[in-house]
């Protein structure tokens, strides 16, 4: 079963849009950071609590509507596979932190529906994730 999951991760990495993420990442890098909001580029790592796997993680966090955000992720898996995906997140302010939650169906090859719960402030964006066969945490810092 683990071999099939590894093969499906390879296939998922081959069939995603990394070019769009890279283009948006570079566009934001060229723009001066205005204000101190949570929108922008974040970087760090994800860690699986199920199997100990880990990898680099980048995120573009964008506010879309009142209380709504889009997190576009670029994750490294097995040191060389790159997967990009977007997650709509609902946000609410509680005690100076933005609490975020949402879910996205990353497709059968990538593990199906992933659920996210976390919080962000100006110095950290930490979140847990879970799907049918994996769960873990990611830790991100702003890239300014």
PDB file of N, CA, C and O in Angstrom, residues 11 21 26 38 44 49-50 54 61 65 71 76 80 91 107-108 112-113 117 138:
ATOM      1  N   UNK A  11       3.062  10.836  -9.347  1.00  0.00           N
ATOM      2  CA  UNK A  11       2.154  11.228 -10.425  1.00  0.00           C
ATOM      3  C   UNK A  11       1.505  12.581 -10.133  1.00  0.00           C
ATOM      4  O   UNK A  11       1.379  13.419 -11.033  1.00  0.00           O
ATOM      5  N   UNK A  21       2.576  29.083  -9.843  1.00  0.00           N
ATOM      6  CA  UNK A  21       3.056  29.449  -8.510  1.00  0.00           C
ATOM      7  C   UNK A  21       4.352  30.252  -8.617  1.00  0.00           C
ATOM      8  O   UNK A  21       4.493  31.297  -7.992  1.00  0.00           O
ATOM      9  N   UNK A  26       7.475  35.200  -7.884  1.00  0.00           N
ATOM     10  CA  UNK A  26       8.432  36.193  -8.372  1.00  0.00           C
ATOM     11  C   UNK A  26       7.795  37.582  -8.479  1.00  0.00           C
ATOM     12  O   UNK A  26       8.450  38.588  -8.185  1.00  0.00           O
ATOM     13  N   UNK A  38      -1.021  40.107   6.725  1.00  0.00           N
ATOM     14  CA  UNK A  38      -0.589  38.717   6.617  1.00  0.00           C
ATOM     15  C   UNK A  38      -0.447  38.254   5.175  1.00  0.00           C
ATOM     16  O   UNK A  38       0.099  37.186   4.929  1.00  0.00           O
ATOM     17  N   UNK A  44       8.759  27.821   4.961  1.00  0.00           N
ATOM     18  CA  UNK A  44       9.027  26.990   6.128  1.00  0.00           C
ATOM     19  C   UNK A  44       9.052  25.534   5.734  1.00  0.00           C
ATOM     20  O   UNK A  44       9.602  25.171   4.696  1.00  0.00           O
ATOM     21  N   UNK A  49       3.050  13.744  10.808  1.00  0.00           N
ATOM     22  CA  UNK A  49       3.046  13.022  12.078  1.00  0.00           C
ATOM     23  C   UNK A  49       2.779  11.541  11.855  1.00  0.00           C
ATOM     24  O   UNK A  49       3.067  10.715  12.721  1.00  0.00           O
ATOM     25  N   UNK A  50       2.259  11.190  10.679  1.00  0.00           N
ATOM     26  CA  UNK A  50       1.926   9.793  10.392  1.00  0.00           C
ATOM     27  C   UNK A  50       3.156   8.967  10.031  1.00  0.00           C
ATOM     28  O   UNK A  50       3.264   7.806  10.419  1.00  0.00           O
ATOM     29  N   UNK A  54       9.016  14.928   5.730  1.00  0.00           N
ATOM     30  CA  UNK A  54       9.015  16.378   5.863  1.00  0.00           C
ATOM     31  C   UNK A  54       9.553  16.975   4.589  1.00  0.00           C
ATOM     32  O   UNK A  54      10.183  16.289   3.789  1.00  0.00           O
ATOM     33  N   UNK A  61      -0.157  33.799   0.519  1.00  0.00           N
ATOM     34  CA  UNK A  61      -1.416  34.017   1.227  1.00  0.00           C
ATOM     35  C   UNK A  61      -2.046  35.302   0.704  1.00  0.00           C
ATOM     36  O   UNK A  61      -1.414  36.360   0.714  1.00  0.00           O
ATOM     37  N   UNK A  65     -11.984  37.878   0.191  1.00  0.00           N
ATOM     38  CA  UNK A  65     -13.216  38.558   0.590  1.00  0.00           C
ATOM     39  C   UNK A  65     -13.177  38.706   2.108  1.00  0.00           C
ATOM     40  O   UNK A  65     -12.257  38.238   2.746  1.00  0.00           O
ATOM     41  N   UNK A  71      -4.744  30.262   0.155  1.00  0.00           N
ATOM     42  CA  UNK A  71      -3.360  29.874   0.402  1.00  0.00           C
ATOM     43  C   UNK A  71      -2.926  29.011  -0.771  1.00  0.00           C
ATOM     44  O   UNK A  71      -3.495  27.951  -1.019  1.00  0.00           O
ATOM     45  N   UNK A  76       7.549  20.513  -1.198  1.00  0.00           N
ATOM     46  CA  UNK A  76       8.551  19.558  -1.666  1.00  0.00           C
ATOM     47  C   UNK A  76       8.309  18.242  -0.931  1.00  0.00           C
ATOM     48  O   UNK A  76       8.153  18.226   0.289  1.00  0.00           O
ATOM     49  N   UNK A  80      12.690  15.920  -3.981  1.00  0.00           N
ATOM     50  CA  UNK A  80      12.774  16.354  -5.371  1.00  0.00           C
ATOM     51  C   UNK A  80      11.413  16.540  -6.048  1.00  0.00           C
ATOM     52  O   UNK A  80      11.337  17.135  -7.104  1.00  0.00           O
ATOM     53  N   UNK A  91     -11.210  32.810   7.605  1.00  0.00           N
ATOM     54  CA  UNK A  91     -10.467  33.383   8.724  1.00  0.00           C
ATOM     55  C   UNK A  91     -11.342  34.167   9.668  1.00  0.00           C
ATOM     56  O   UNK A  91     -12.319  34.788   9.248  1.00  0.00           O
ATOM     57  N   UNK A 107      -7.321  15.688  -5.050  1.00  0.00           N
ATOM     58  CA  UNK A 107      -7.415  14.601  -6.017  1.00  0.00           C
ATOM     59  C   UNK A 107      -6.959  13.286  -5.418  1.00  0.00           C
ATOM     60  O   UNK A 107      -6.188  13.242  -4.463  1.00  0.00           O
ATOM     61  N   UNK A 108      -7.463  12.227  -5.972  1.00  0.00           N
ATOM     62  CA  UNK A 108      -7.176  10.887  -5.461  1.00  0.00           C
ATOM     63  C   UNK A 108      -5.680  10.590  -5.426  1.00  0.00           C
ATOM     64  O   UNK A 108      -5.185   9.958  -4.501  1.00  0.00           O
ATOM     65  N   UNK A 112      -6.750  12.821  -1.686  1.00  0.00           N
ATOM     66  CA  UNK A 112      -8.154  13.187  -1.528  1.00  0.00           C
ATOM     67  C   UNK A 112      -8.351  14.523  -0.846  1.00  0.00           C
ATOM     68  O   UNK A 112      -7.617  15.479  -1.082  1.00  0.00           O
ATOM     69  N   UNK A 113      -9.342  14.594   0.046  1.00  0.00           N
ATOM     70  CA  UNK A 113      -9.693  15.839   0.721  1.00  0.00           C
ATOM     71  C   UNK A 113      -8.776  16.055   1.924  1.00  0.00           C
ATOM     72  O   UNK A 113      -8.645  15.183   2.785  1.00  0.00           O
ATOM     73  N   UNK A 117      -6.479  23.422   9.772  1.00  0.00           N
ATOM     74  CA  UNK A 117      -6.835  24.298  10.889  1.00  0.00           C
ATOM     75  C   UNK A 117      -5.565  24.910  11.419  1.00  0.00           C
ATOM     76  O   UNK A 117      -4.577  24.202  11.660  1.00  0.00           O
ATOM     77  N   UNK A 138       2.352  22.191   9.505  1.00  0.00           N
ATOM     78  CA  UNK A 138       3.331  23.002   8.810  1.00  0.00           C
ATOM     79  C   UNK A 138       3.601  24.267   9.605  1.00  0.00           C
ATOM     80  O   UNK A 138       2.753  24.743  10.351  1.00  0.00           O
TER      81      UNK A 138
END
